[in-house]
mmCIF file of C-alpha atoms and ligand atoms in Angstrom:
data_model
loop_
_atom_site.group_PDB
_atom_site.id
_atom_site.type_symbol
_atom_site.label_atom_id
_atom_site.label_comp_id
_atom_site.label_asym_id
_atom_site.label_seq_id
_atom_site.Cartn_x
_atom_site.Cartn_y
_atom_site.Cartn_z
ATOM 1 C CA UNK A 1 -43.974 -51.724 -20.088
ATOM 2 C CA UNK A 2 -45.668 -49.117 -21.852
ATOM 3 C CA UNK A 3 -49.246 -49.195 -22.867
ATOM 4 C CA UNK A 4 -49.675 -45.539 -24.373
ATOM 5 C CA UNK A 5 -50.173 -45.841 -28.069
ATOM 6 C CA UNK A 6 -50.971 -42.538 -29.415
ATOM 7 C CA UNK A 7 -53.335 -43.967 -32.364
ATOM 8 C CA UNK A 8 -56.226 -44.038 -29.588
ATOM 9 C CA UNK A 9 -55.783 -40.045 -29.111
ATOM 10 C CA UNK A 10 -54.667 -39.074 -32.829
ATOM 11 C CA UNK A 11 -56.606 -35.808 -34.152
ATOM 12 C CA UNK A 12 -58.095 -34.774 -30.887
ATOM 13 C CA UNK A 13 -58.101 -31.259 -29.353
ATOM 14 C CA UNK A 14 -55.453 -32.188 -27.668
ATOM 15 C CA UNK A 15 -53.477 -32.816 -31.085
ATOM 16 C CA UNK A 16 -54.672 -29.952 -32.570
ATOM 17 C CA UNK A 17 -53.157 -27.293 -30.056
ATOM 18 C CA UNK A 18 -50.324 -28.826 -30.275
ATOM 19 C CA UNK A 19 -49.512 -29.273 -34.096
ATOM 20 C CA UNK A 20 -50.788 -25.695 -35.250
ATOM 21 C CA UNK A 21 -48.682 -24.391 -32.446
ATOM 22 C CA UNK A 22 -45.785 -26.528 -33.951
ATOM 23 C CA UNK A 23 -46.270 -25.629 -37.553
ATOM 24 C CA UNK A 24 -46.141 -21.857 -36.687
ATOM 25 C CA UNK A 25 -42.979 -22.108 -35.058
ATOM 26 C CA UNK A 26 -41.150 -24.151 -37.616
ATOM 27 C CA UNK A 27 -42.499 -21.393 -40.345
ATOM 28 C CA UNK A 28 -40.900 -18.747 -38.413
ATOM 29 C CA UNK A 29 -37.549 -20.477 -38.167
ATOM 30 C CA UNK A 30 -37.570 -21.014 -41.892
ATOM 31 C CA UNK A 31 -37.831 -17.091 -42.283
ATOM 32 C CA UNK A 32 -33.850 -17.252 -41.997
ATOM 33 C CA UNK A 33 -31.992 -19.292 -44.866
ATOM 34 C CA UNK A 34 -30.043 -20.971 -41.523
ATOM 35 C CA UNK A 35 -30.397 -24.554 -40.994
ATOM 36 C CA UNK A 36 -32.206 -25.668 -37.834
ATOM 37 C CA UNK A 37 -32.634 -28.794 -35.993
ATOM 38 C CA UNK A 38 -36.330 -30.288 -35.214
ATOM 39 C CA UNK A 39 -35.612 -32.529 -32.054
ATOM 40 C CA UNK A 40 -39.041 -34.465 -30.747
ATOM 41 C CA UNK A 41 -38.072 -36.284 -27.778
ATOM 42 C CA UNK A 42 -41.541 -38.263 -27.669
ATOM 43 C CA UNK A 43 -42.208 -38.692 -31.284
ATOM 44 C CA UNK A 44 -44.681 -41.415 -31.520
ATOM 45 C CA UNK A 45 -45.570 -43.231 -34.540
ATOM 46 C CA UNK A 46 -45.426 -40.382 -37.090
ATOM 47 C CA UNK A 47 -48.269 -41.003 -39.063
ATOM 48 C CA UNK A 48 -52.032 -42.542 -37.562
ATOM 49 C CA UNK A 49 -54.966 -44.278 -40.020
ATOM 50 C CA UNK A 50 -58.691 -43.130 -38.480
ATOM 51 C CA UNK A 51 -60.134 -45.874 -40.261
ATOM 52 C CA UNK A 52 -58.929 -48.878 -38.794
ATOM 53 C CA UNK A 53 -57.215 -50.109 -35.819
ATOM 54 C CA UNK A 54 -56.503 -48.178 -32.275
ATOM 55 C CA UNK A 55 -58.436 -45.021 -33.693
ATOM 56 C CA UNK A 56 -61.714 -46.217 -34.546
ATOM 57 C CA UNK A 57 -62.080 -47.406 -30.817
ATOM 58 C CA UNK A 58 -62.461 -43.925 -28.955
ATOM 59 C CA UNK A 59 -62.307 -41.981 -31.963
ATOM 60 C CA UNK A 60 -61.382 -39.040 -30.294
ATOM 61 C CA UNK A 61 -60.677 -37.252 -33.440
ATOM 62 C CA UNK A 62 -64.184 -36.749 -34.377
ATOM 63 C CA UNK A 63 -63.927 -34.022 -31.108
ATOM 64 C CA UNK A 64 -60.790 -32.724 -32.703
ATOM 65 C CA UNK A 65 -59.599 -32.533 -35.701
ATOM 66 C CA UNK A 66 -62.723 -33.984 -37.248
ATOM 67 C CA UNK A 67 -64.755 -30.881 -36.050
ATOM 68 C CA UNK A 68 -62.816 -28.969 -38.264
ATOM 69 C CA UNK A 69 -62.710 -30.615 -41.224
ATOM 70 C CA UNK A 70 -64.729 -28.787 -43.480
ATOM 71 C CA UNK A 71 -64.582 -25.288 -42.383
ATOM 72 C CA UNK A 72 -63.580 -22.989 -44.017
ATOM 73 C CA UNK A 73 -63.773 -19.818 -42.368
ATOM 74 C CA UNK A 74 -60.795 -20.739 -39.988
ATOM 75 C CA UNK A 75 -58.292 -18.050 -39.020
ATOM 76 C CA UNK A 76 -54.888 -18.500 -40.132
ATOM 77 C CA UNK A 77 -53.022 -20.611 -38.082
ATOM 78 C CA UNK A 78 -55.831 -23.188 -37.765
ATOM 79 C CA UNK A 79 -56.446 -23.200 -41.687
ATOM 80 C CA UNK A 80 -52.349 -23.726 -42.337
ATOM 81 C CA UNK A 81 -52.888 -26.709 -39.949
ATOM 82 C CA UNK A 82 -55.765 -27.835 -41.716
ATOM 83 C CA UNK A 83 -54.336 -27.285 -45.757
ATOM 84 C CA UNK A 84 -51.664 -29.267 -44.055
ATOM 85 C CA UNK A 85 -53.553 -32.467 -43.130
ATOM 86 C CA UNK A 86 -55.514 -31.892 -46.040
ATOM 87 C CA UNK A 87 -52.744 -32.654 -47.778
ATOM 88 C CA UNK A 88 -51.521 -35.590 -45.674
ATOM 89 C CA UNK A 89 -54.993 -37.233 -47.114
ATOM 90 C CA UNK A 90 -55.067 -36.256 -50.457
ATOM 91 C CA UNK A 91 -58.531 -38.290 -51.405
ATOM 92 C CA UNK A 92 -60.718 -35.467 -49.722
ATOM 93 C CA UNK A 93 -61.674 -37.776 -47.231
ATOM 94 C CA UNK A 94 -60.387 -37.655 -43.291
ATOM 95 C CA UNK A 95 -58.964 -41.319 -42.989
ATOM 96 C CA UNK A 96 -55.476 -40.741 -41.717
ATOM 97 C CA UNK A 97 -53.969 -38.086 -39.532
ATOM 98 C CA UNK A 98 -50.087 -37.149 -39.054
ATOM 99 C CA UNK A 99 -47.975 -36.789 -35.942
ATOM 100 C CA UNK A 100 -45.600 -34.316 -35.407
ATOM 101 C CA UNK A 101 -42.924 -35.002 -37.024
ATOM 102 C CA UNK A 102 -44.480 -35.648 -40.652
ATOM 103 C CA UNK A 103 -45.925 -32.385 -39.920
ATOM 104 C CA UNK A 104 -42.014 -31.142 -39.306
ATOM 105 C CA UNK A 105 -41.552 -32.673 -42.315
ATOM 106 C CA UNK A 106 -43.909 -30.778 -44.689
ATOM 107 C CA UNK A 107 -41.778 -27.527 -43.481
ATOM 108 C CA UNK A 108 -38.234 -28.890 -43.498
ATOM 109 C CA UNK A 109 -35.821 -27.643 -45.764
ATOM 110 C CA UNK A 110 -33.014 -29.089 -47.786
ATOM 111 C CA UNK A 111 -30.212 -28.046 -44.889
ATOM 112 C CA UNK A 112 -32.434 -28.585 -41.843
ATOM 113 C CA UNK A 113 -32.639 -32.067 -39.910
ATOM 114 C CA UNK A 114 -34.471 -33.793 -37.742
ATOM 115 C CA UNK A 115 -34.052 -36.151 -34.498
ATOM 116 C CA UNK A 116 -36.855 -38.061 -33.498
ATOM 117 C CA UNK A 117 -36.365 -40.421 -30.021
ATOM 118 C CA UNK A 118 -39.580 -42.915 -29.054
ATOM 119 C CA UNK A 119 -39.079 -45.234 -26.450
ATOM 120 C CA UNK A 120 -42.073 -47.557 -27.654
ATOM 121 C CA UNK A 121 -40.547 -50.434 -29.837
ATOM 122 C CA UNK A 122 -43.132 -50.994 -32.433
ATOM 123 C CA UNK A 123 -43.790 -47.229 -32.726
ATOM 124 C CA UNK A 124 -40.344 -46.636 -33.039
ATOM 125 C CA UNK A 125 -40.236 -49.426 -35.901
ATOM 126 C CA UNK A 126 -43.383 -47.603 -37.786
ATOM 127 C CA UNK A 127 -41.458 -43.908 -37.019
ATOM 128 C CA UNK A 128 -38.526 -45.181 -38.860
ATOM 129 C CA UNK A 129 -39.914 -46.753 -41.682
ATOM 130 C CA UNK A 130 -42.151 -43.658 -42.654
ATOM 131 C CA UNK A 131 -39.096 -40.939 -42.346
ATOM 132 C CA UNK A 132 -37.224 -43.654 -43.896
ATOM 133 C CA UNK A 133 -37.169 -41.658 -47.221
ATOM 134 C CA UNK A 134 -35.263 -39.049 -45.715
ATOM 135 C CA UNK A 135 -32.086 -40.416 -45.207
ATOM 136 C CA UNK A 136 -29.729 -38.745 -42.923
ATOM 137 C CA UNK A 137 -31.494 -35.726 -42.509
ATOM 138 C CA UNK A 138 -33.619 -38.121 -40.411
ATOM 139 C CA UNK A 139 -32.483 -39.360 -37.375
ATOM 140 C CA UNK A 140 -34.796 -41.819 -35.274
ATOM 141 C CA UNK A 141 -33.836 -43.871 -31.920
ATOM 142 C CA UNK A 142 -35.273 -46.050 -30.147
ATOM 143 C CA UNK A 143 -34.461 -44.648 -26.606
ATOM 144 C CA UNK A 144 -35.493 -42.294 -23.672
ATOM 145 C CA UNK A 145 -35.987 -38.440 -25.285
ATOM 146 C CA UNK A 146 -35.152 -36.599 -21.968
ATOM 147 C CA UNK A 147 -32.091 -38.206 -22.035
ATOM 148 C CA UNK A 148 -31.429 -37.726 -26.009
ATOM 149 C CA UNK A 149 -32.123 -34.250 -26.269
ATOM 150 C CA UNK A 150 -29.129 -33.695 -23.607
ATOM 151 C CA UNK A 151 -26.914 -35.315 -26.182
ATOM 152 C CA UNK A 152 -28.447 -33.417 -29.171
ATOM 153 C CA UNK A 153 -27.316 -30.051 -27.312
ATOM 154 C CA UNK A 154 -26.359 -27.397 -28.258
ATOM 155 C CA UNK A 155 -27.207 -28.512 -32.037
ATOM 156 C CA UNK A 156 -24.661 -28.036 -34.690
ATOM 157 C CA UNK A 157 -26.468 -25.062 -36.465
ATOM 158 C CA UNK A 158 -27.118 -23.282 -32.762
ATOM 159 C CA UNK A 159 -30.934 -22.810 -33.979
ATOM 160 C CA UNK A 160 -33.452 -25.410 -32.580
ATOM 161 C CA UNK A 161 -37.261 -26.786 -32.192
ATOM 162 C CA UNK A 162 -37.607 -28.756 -29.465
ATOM 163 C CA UNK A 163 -41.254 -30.470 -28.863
ATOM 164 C CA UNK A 164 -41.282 -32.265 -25.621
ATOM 165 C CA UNK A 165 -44.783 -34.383 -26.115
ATOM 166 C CA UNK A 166 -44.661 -36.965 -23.183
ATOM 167 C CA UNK A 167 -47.943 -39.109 -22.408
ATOM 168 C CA UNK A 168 -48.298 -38.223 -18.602
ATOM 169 C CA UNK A 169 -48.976 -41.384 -18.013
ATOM 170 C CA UNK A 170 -46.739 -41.780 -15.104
ATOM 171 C CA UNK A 171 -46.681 -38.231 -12.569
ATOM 172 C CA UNK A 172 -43.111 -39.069 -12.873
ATOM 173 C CA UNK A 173 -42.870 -37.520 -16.328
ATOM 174 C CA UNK A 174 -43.609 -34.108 -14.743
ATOM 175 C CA UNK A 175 -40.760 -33.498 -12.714
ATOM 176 C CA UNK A 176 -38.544 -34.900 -15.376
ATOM 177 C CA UNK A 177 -39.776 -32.777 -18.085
ATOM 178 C CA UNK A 178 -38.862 -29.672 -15.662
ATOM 179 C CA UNK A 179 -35.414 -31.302 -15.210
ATOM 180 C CA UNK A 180 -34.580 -32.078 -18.746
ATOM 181 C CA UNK A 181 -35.853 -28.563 -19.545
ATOM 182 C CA UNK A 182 -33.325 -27.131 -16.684
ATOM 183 C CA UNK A 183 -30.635 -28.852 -18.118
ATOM 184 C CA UNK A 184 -31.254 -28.117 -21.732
ATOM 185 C CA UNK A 185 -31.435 -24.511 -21.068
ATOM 186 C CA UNK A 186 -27.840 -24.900 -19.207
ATOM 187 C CA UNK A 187 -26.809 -26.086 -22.562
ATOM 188 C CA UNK A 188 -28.594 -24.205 -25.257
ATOM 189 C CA UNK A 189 -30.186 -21.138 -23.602
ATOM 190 C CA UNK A 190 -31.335 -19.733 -26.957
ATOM 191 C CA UNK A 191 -33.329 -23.078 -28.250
ATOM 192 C CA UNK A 192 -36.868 -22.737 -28.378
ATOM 193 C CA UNK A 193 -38.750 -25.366 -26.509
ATOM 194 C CA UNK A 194 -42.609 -26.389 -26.811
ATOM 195 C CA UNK A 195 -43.807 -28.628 -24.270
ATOM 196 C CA UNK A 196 -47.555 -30.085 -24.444
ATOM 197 C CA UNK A 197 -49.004 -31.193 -21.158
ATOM 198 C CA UNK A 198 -52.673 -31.941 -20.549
ATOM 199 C CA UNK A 199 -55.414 -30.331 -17.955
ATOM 200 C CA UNK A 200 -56.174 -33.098 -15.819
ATOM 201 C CA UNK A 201 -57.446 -32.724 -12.316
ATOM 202 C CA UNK A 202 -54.322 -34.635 -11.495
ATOM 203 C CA UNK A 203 -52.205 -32.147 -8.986
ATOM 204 C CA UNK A 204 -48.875 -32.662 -11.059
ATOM 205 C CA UNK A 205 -50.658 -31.230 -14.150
ATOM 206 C CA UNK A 206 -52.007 -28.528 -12.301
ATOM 207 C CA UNK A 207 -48.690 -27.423 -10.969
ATOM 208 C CA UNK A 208 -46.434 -28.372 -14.133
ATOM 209 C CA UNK A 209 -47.233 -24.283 -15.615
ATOM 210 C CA UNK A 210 -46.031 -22.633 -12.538
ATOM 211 C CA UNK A 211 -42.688 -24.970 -12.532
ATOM 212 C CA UNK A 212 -41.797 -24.275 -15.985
ATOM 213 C CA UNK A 213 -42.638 -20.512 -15.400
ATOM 214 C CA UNK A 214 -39.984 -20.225 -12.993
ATOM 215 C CA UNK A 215 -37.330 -21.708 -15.288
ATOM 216 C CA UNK A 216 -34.313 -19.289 -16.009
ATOM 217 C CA UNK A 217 -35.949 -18.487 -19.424
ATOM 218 C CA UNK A 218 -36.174 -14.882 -20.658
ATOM 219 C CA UNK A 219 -39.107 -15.194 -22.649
ATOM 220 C CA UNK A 220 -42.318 -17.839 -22.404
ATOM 221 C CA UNK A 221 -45.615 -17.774 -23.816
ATOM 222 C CA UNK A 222 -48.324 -20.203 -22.117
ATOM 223 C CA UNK A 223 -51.300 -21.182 -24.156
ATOM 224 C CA UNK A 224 -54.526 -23.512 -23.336
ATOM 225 C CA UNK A 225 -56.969 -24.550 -24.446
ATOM 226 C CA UNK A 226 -59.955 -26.506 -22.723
ATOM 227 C CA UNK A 227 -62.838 -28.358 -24.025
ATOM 228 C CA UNK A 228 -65.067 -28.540 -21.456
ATOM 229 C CA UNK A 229 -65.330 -27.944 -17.632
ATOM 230 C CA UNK A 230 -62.941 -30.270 -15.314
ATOM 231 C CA UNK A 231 -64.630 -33.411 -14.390
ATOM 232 C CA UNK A 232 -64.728 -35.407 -11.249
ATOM 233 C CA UNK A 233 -62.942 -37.958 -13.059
ATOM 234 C CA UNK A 234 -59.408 -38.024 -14.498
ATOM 235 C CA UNK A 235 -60.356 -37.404 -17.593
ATOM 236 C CA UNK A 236 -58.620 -34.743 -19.721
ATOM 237 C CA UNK A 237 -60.654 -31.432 -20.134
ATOM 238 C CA UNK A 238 -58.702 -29.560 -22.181
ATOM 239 C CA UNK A 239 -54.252 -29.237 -22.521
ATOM 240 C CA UNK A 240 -51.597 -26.530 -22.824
ATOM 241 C CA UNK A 241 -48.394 -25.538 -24.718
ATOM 242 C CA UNK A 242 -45.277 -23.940 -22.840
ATOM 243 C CA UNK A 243 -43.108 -22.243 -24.970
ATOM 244 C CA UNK A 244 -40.258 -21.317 -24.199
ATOM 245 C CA UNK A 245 -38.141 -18.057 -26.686
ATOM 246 C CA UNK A 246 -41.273 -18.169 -29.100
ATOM 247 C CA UNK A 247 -40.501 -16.203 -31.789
ATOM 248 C CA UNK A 248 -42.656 -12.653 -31.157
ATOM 249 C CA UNK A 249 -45.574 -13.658 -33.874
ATOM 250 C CA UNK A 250 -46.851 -16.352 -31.806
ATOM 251 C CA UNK A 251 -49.124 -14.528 -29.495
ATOM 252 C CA UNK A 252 -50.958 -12.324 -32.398
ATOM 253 C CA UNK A 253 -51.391 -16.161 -34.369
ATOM 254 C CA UNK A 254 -52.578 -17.876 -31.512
ATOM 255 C CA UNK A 255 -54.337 -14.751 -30.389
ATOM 256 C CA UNK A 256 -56.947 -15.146 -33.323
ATOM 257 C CA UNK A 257 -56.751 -18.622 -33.321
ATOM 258 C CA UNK A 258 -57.583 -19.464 -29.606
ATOM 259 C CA UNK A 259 -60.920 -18.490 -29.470
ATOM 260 C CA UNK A 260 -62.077 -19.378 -33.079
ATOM 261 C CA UNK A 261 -60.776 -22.942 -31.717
ATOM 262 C CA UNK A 262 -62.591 -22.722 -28.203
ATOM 263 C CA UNK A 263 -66.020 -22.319 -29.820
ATOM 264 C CA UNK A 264 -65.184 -24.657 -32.676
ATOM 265 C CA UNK A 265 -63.858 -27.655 -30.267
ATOM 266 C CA UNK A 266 -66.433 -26.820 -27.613
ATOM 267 C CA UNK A 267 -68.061 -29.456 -25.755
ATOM 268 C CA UNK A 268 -69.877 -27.448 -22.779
ATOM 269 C CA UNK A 269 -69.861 -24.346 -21.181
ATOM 270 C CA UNK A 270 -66.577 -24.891 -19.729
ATOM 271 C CA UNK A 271 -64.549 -24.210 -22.955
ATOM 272 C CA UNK A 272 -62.385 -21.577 -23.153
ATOM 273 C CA UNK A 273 -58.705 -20.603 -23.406
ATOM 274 C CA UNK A 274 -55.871 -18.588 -22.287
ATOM 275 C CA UNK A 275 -53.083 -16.944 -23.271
ATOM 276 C CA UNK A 276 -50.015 -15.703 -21.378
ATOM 277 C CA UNK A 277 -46.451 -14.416 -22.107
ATOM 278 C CA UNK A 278 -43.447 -13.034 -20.717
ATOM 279 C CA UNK A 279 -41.059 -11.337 -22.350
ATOM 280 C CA UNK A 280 -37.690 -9.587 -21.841
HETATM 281 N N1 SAM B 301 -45.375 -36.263 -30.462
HETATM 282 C C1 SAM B 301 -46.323 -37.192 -31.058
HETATM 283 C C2 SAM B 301 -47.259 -36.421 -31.976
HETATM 284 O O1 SAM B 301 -47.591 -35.260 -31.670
HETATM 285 O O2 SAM B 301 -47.644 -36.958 -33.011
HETATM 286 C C3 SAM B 301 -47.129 -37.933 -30.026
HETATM 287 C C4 SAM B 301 -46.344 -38.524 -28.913
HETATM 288 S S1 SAM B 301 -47.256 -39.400 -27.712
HETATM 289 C C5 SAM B 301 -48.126 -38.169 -26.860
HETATM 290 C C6 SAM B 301 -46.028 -39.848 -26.571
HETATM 291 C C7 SAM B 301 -45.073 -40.911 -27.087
HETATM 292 O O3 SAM B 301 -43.954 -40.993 -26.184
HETATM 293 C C8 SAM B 301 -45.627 -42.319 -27.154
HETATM 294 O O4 SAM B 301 -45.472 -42.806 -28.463
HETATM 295 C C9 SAM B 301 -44.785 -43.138 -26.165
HETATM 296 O O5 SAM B 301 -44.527 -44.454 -26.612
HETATM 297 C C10 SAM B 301 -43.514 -42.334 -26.131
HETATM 298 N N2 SAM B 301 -42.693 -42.424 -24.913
HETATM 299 C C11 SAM B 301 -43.069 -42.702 -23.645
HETATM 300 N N3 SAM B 301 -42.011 -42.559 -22.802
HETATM 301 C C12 SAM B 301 -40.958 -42.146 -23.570
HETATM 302 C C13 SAM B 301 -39.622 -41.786 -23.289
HETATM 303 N N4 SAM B 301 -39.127 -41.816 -22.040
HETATM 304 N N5 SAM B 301 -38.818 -41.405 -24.311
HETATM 305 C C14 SAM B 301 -39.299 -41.362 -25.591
HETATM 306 N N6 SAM B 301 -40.575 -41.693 -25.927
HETATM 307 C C15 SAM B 301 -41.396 -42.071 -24.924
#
């Protein structure tokens, strides 16, 4: 049974690391003319209203997303992300916020496609409907991601996103991220992979950077970005995104964008971020 529903979390930090970090990648794979794949192996609903329903109860998105709203001095990976969910609510006001994949969407090109996997029935119902419009360039099943992604490899046009976006619910999902990411690599060494975990106190998230460091990748980049200082309690301070074979932009991008974001998103003294790579 599972009881996540993203609509409680859409638009927080959280969210926000994650999707700028996932619209800069697509942009650089649409640098080349080559098609590319966009595989999301936890896709949730695609698309989140902040007016009504699961949002409005913890409205975490007025720490997130809704802190940023109506700046305008943001550097520019944050402002790309924000034109971009400007446009997702075209009546000025912030009343509905996208999930990854519409944000895949905005950046997809005539000869790329998508495969979206949620394992949640009615989000995977709402996921379908909205990419509906896209026909087969749009692939969405109902199904575990780990295990999709292994058949989606290597993808047709050997160039590929892959966001792996699980909800850590269950310390399970650790270990199998590092697996499936083990295994993908076996099969598509050259993919790039983006995987979004959060800083809990939790020892599994504490440990999950140093396990996907020592994957047999050439090239990783590590960025995080906290909130506030760990609690006592399990709450989430602040989350991450593994990369691994970013294209070489990322670091300068995030590099201005990281701590524009930390002092923007801040909630205490304990904000802050980090930024680490390794390359060839
Ligand atoms: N990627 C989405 C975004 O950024 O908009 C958010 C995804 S949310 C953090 C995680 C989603 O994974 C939930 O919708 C949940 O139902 C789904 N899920 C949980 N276990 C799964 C599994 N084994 N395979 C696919 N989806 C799963």
């Amino acid at each position: 049974m599972l009881s996540y529903r993203h609509a409680f979390h859409a638009g927080n930090h959280a969210d926000v690391l994650k999707h700028m970090t996932l619209i800069a990648l697509a942009r650089h794979l649409n640098q080349k003319d080559k098609p590319w794949w966009y595989i999301d192996t936890h896709a949730g609903a695609g698309f989140y209203a902040l007016d009504s329903g699961y949002a409005t109860k913890l409205a975490e998105y007025e720490g997130g997303v809704g802190r940023l709203w109506d700046r305008t001095d943001a550097p520019p990976l944050v402002a790309d992300y924000l034109s971009l969910v400007r446009h997702a609510n075209p009546n000025g006001k912030l009343t509905r916020y996208p999930g990854s994949p519409w944000f895949i969407e905005q950046l997809l090109r005539e000869q790329d496609r998508m495969r979206l996997f949620e394992l949640h029935t009615t989000e995977v119902e709402l996921l379908g409907r909205n990419f509906h419009h896209l026909g087969n360039r749009s692939i969405v099943t109902l199904g575990d991601g780990l295990a999709g992604l292994k058949a989606c490899l290597p993808p047709p046009p050997r160039r590929a996103l892959t966001l792996i976006d699980p909800s850590f619910e269950n310390k399970r999902d650790y270990a199998a991220v590092v697996a499936a990411l083990k295994d993908a690599l076996g099969r598509f060494a050259n993919g790039t992979y983006a995987v979004w975990y959060p800083q809990l106190s939790r020892l599994e998230a504490r440990e999950l950077p140093e396990r996907l460091e020592k994957l047999p990748a050439k090239t990783w980049l590590h960025a995080t970005l906290a909130v506030g200082r760990p609690g006592h309690d399990k709450g989430m301070y602040g989350s991450g995104m593994f990369i691994i074979n970013p294209p070489w932009t990322l670091q300068n991008d995030l590099s201005s964008a990281l701590p524009w974001l930390a002092k923007a998103l801040s909630q205490d003294e304990g904000a802050g971020f980090t930024l680490e790579a390794q390359s060839a």
